[in-house]
XYZ file of C-alpha atoms in Angstrom:
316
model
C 29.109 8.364 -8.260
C 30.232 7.738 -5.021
C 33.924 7.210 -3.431
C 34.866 3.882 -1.897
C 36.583 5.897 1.200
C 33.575 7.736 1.890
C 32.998 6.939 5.850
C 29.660 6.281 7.499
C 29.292 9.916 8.617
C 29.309 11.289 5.256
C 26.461 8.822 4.385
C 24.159 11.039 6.681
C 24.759 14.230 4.240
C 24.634 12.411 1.153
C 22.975 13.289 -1.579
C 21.120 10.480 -3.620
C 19.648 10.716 -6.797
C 16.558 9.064 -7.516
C 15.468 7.754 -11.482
C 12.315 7.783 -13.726
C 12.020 5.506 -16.517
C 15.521 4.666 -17.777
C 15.861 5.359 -21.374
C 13.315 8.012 -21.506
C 14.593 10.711 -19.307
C 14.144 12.923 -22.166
C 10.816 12.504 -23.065
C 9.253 11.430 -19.494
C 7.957 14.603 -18.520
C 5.127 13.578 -21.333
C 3.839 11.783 -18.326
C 3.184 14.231 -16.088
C -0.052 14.594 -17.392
C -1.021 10.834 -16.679
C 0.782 10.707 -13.209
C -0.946 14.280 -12.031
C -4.259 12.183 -13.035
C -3.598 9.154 -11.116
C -2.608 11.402 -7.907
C -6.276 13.131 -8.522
C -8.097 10.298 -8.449
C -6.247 8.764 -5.823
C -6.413 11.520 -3.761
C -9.632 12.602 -5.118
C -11.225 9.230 -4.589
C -10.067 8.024 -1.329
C -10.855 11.874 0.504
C -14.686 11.259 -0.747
C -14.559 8.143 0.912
C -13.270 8.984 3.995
C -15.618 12.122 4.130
C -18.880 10.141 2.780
C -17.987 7.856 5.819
C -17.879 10.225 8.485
C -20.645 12.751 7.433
C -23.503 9.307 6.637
C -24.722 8.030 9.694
C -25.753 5.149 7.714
C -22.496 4.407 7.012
C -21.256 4.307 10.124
C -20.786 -0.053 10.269
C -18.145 -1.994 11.016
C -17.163 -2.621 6.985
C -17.394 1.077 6.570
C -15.071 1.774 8.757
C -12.641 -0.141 7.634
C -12.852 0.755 4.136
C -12.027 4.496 5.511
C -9.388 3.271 7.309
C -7.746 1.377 4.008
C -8.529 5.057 2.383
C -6.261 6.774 4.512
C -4.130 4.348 4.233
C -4.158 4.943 -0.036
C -4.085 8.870 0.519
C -1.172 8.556 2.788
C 0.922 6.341 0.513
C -0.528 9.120 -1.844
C 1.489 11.651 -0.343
C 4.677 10.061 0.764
C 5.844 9.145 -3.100
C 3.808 12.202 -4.576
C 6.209 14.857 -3.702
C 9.379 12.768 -5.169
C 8.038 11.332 -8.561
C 6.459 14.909 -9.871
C 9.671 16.389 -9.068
C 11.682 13.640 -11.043
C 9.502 13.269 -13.703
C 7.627 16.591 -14.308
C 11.132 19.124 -13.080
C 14.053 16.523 -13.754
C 14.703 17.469 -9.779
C 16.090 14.749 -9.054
C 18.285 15.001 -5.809
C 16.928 13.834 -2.621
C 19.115 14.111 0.792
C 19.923 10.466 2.601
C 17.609 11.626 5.721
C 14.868 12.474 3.634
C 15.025 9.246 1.717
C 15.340 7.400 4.804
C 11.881 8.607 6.360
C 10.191 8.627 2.899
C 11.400 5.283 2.517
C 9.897 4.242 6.121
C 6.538 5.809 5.222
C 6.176 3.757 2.663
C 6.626 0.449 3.943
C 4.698 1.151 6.811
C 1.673 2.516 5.097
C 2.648 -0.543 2.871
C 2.245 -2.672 5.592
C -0.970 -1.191 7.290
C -3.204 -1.559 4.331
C -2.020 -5.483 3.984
C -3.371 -5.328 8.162
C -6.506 -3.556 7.298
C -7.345 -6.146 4.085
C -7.033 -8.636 6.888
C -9.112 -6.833 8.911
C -11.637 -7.000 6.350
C -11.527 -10.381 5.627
C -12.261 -10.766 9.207
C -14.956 -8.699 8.595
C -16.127 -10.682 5.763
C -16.033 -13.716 7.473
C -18.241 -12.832 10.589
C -21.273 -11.188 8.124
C -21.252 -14.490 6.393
C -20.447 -17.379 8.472
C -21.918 -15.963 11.957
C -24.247 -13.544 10.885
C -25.937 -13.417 14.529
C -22.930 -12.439 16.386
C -21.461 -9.599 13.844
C -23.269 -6.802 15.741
C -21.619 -7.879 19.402
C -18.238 -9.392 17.862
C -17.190 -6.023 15.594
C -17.851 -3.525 18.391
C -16.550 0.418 17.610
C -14.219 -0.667 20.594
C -12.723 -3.911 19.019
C -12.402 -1.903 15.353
C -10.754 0.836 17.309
C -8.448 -1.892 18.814
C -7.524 -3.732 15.682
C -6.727 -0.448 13.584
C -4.872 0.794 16.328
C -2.962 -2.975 16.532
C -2.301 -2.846 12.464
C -1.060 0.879 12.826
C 1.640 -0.047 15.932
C 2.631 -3.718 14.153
C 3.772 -1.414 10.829
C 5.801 1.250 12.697
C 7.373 -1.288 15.415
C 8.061 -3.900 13.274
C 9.288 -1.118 10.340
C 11.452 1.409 13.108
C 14.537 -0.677 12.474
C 14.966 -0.183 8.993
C 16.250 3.224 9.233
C 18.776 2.480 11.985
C 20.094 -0.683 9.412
C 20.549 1.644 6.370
C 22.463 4.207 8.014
C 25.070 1.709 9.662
C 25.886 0.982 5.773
C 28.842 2.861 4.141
C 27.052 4.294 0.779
C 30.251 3.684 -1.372
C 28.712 1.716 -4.356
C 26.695 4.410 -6.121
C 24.151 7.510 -5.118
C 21.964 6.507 -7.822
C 18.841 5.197 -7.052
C 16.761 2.932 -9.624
C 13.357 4.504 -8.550
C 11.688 8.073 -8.471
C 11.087 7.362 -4.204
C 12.938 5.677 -2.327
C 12.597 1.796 -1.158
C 14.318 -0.421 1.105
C 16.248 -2.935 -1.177
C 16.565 -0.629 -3.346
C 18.901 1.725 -0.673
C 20.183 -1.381 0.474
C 22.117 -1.720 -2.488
C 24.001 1.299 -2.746
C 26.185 -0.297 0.362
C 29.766 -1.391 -0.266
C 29.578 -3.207 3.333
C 28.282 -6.716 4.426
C 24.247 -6.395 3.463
C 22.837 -9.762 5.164
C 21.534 -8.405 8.221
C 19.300 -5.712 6.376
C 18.194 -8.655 3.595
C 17.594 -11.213 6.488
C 15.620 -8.594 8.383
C 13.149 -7.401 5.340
C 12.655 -11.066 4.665
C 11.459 -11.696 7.783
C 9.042 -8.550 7.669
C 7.805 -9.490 4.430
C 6.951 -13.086 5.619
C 5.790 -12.743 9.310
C 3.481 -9.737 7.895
C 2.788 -9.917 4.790
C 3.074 -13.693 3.954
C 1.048 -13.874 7.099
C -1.767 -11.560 6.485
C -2.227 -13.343 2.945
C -2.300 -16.631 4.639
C -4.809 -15.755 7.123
C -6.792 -14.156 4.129
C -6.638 -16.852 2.357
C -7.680 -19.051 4.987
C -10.966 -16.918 5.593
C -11.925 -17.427 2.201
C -11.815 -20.619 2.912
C -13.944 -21.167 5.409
C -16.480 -18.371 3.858
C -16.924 -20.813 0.984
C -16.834 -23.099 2.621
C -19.781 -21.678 4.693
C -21.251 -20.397 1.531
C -21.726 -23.646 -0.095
C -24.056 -24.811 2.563
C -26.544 -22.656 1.974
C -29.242 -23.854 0.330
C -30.937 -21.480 -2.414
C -28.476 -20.178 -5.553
C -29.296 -16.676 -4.845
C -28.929 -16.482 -1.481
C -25.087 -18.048 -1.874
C -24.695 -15.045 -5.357
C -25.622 -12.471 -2.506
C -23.310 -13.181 -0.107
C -20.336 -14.262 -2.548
C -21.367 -10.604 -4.091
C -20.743 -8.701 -0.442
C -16.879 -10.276 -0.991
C -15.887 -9.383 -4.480
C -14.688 -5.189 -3.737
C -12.638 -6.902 -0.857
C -11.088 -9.477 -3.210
C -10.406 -7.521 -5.837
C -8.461 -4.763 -3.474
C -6.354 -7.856 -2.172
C -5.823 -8.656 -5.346
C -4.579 -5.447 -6.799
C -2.384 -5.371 -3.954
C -0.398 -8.693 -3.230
C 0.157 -9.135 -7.059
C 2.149 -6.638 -7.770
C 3.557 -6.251 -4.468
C 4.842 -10.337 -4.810
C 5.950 -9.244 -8.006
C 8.184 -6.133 -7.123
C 9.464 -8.415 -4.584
C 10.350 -11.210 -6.636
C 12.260 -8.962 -9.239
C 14.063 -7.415 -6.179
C 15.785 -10.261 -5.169
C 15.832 -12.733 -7.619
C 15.184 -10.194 -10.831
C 19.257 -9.358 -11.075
C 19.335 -9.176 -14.311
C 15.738 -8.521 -15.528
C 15.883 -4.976 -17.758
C 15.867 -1.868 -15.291
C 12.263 -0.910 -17.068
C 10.753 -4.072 -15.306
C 12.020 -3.264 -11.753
C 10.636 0.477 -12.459
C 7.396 -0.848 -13.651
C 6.457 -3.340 -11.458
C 7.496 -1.190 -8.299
C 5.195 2.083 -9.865
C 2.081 -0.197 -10.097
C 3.280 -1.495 -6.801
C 2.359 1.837 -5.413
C 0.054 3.703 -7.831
C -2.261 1.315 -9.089
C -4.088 0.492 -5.328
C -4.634 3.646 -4.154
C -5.822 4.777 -7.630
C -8.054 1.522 -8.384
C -9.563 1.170 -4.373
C -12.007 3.918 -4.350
C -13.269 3.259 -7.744
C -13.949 -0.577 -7.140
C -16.026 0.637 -3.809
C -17.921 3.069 -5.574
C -18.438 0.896 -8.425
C -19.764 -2.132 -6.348
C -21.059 -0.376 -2.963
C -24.416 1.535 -3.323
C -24.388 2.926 -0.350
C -21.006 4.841 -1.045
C -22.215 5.837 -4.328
C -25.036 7.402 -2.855
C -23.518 8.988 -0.550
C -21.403 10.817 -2.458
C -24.069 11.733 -4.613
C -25.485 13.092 -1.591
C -22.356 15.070 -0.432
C -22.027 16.835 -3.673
C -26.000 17.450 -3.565
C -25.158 19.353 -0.450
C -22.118 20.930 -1.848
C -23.961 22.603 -4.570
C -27.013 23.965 -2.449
């Protein structure tokens, strides 16, 4: 536990200690097993996306690109947490230095916060194919899908470069406990024994102006794609283009539930059971990048087969 006269200085050396499932620190390493899985297929999944993409021609359309782009996105949220949660779960290794925290905790909010830019994105996408079918060939250029993921990569590491730079100003006197097996930042924010506002004002207002403003704006394209939808005359013509939609709603689903719901426990959860904070934060992160590539494959043809393809070629 930490001292109430440690200074900010010693914050920078500090040790934290991250946390699996409390109550079953004895018998968690039983999940190993399941968690290795999930980091396979995540992993697994998202790298046959992203290499189906590049090595089809075919596939080489706007929509296509964008799903690669949300599967880096998954394999890179991948890989920030994965290091942290084997080693607290499958070694009991559970020290982590402050600086390390720090930047794993800024990875993950900004990959976080890319993959809520690039499920905009493909509502955008969405949108155009349906409601101005003409124009979707000169409106999604490869220059203007360059320029929008480049736009959702810089609005996650601008808007997120702060949060570092707040944490570290904060005395860590409270505890060096953490409540999660990675590192998050309300959960950091916490440990502080000094005046918190500025850092819960801040991630508010990140969580709002992006994310409560990509869902909006998803929303909102829904809207008018129904909207659009619904005006078209024969029954199977509107099933067909409702059916082009449902991979992309289901992804935005799997990721602004839990994600609302991790952030509603956060801050207004105080005295929910620690096993609800852990749970809702680990599906939070493991159940999109583990669920995305299997709900493309599963609904996209043209990714199944070419995958099929790549692992023709693989065994010739």
């Amino acid at each position: 536990m930490g001292s109430r006269n440690r200074s900010p200085l010693d914050c920078y050396l500090l040790t934290l200690f991250l946390t699996g499932i409390p109550g079953l620190e004895y018998t968690q390493k039983w999940l190993a097993g399941p968690l290795c899985m999930m980091y396979t297929v995540a992993l697994g999944g998202n790298t046959m996306i992203l290499l189906a993409v590049w090595g089809e021609s075919s596939l080489h359309a706007p929509m296509y690109y964008f799903l690669s782009l949300l599967s880096f996105s998954d394999v890179a949220m991948s890989l920030a947490t994965f290091p942290t949660v084997i080693r607290t779960f499958c070694l009991s290794a559970r020290a982590i230095a402050f600086d390390a925290c720090l930047t794993q905790m800024f990875l993950i909010h900004s990959f976080s916060m890319m993959e809520s830019g690039i499920l905009l994105a493909m509502s955008f996408d969405r949108y155009v194919a349906i409601c101005n079918p003409l124009r979707y060939a000169s409106v999604l250029t490869n220059q203007v899908i360059a320029g929008m993921g480049l736009a959702v990569t810089a609005r996650s590491f601008i808007t997120l470069f702060p949060l570092p730079f707040l944490i570290k100003r904060l005395p860590i006197c409270r505890s060096n406990v953490l409540s999660h097996s990675y590192c998050l930042h309300p959960d950091m924010m916490k440990l502080a024994c000094a005046d918190i506002t500025v850092n819960s004002i801040y991630g508010m207002y990140v969580l709002v102006s992006t994310f409560g403003l990509d869902l909006l704006f998803i929303i909102l394209s829904y809207v008018l794609i129904l909207r659009s939808v619904l005006l078209i005359a024969s029954h199977e013509e509107r099933l067909k283009a409702l059916n082009t939609c449902v991979s992309h709603i289901c992804a935005v689903l799997i990721f602004y539930i839990p994600m609302i719901g991790v952030s509603t426990v956060h801050r207004f959860g105080k005295h929910a059971p620690r096993y609800v904070h852990v749970l809702m934060s680990n599906i939070y992160l493991f159940v999109p990048p583990v669920l995305n590539p299997i709900i493309y494959s599963a609904k996209t043809k043209e990714i199944r087969r070419s995958i099929v393809r790549m692992f023709h070629r693989l065994r010739m």
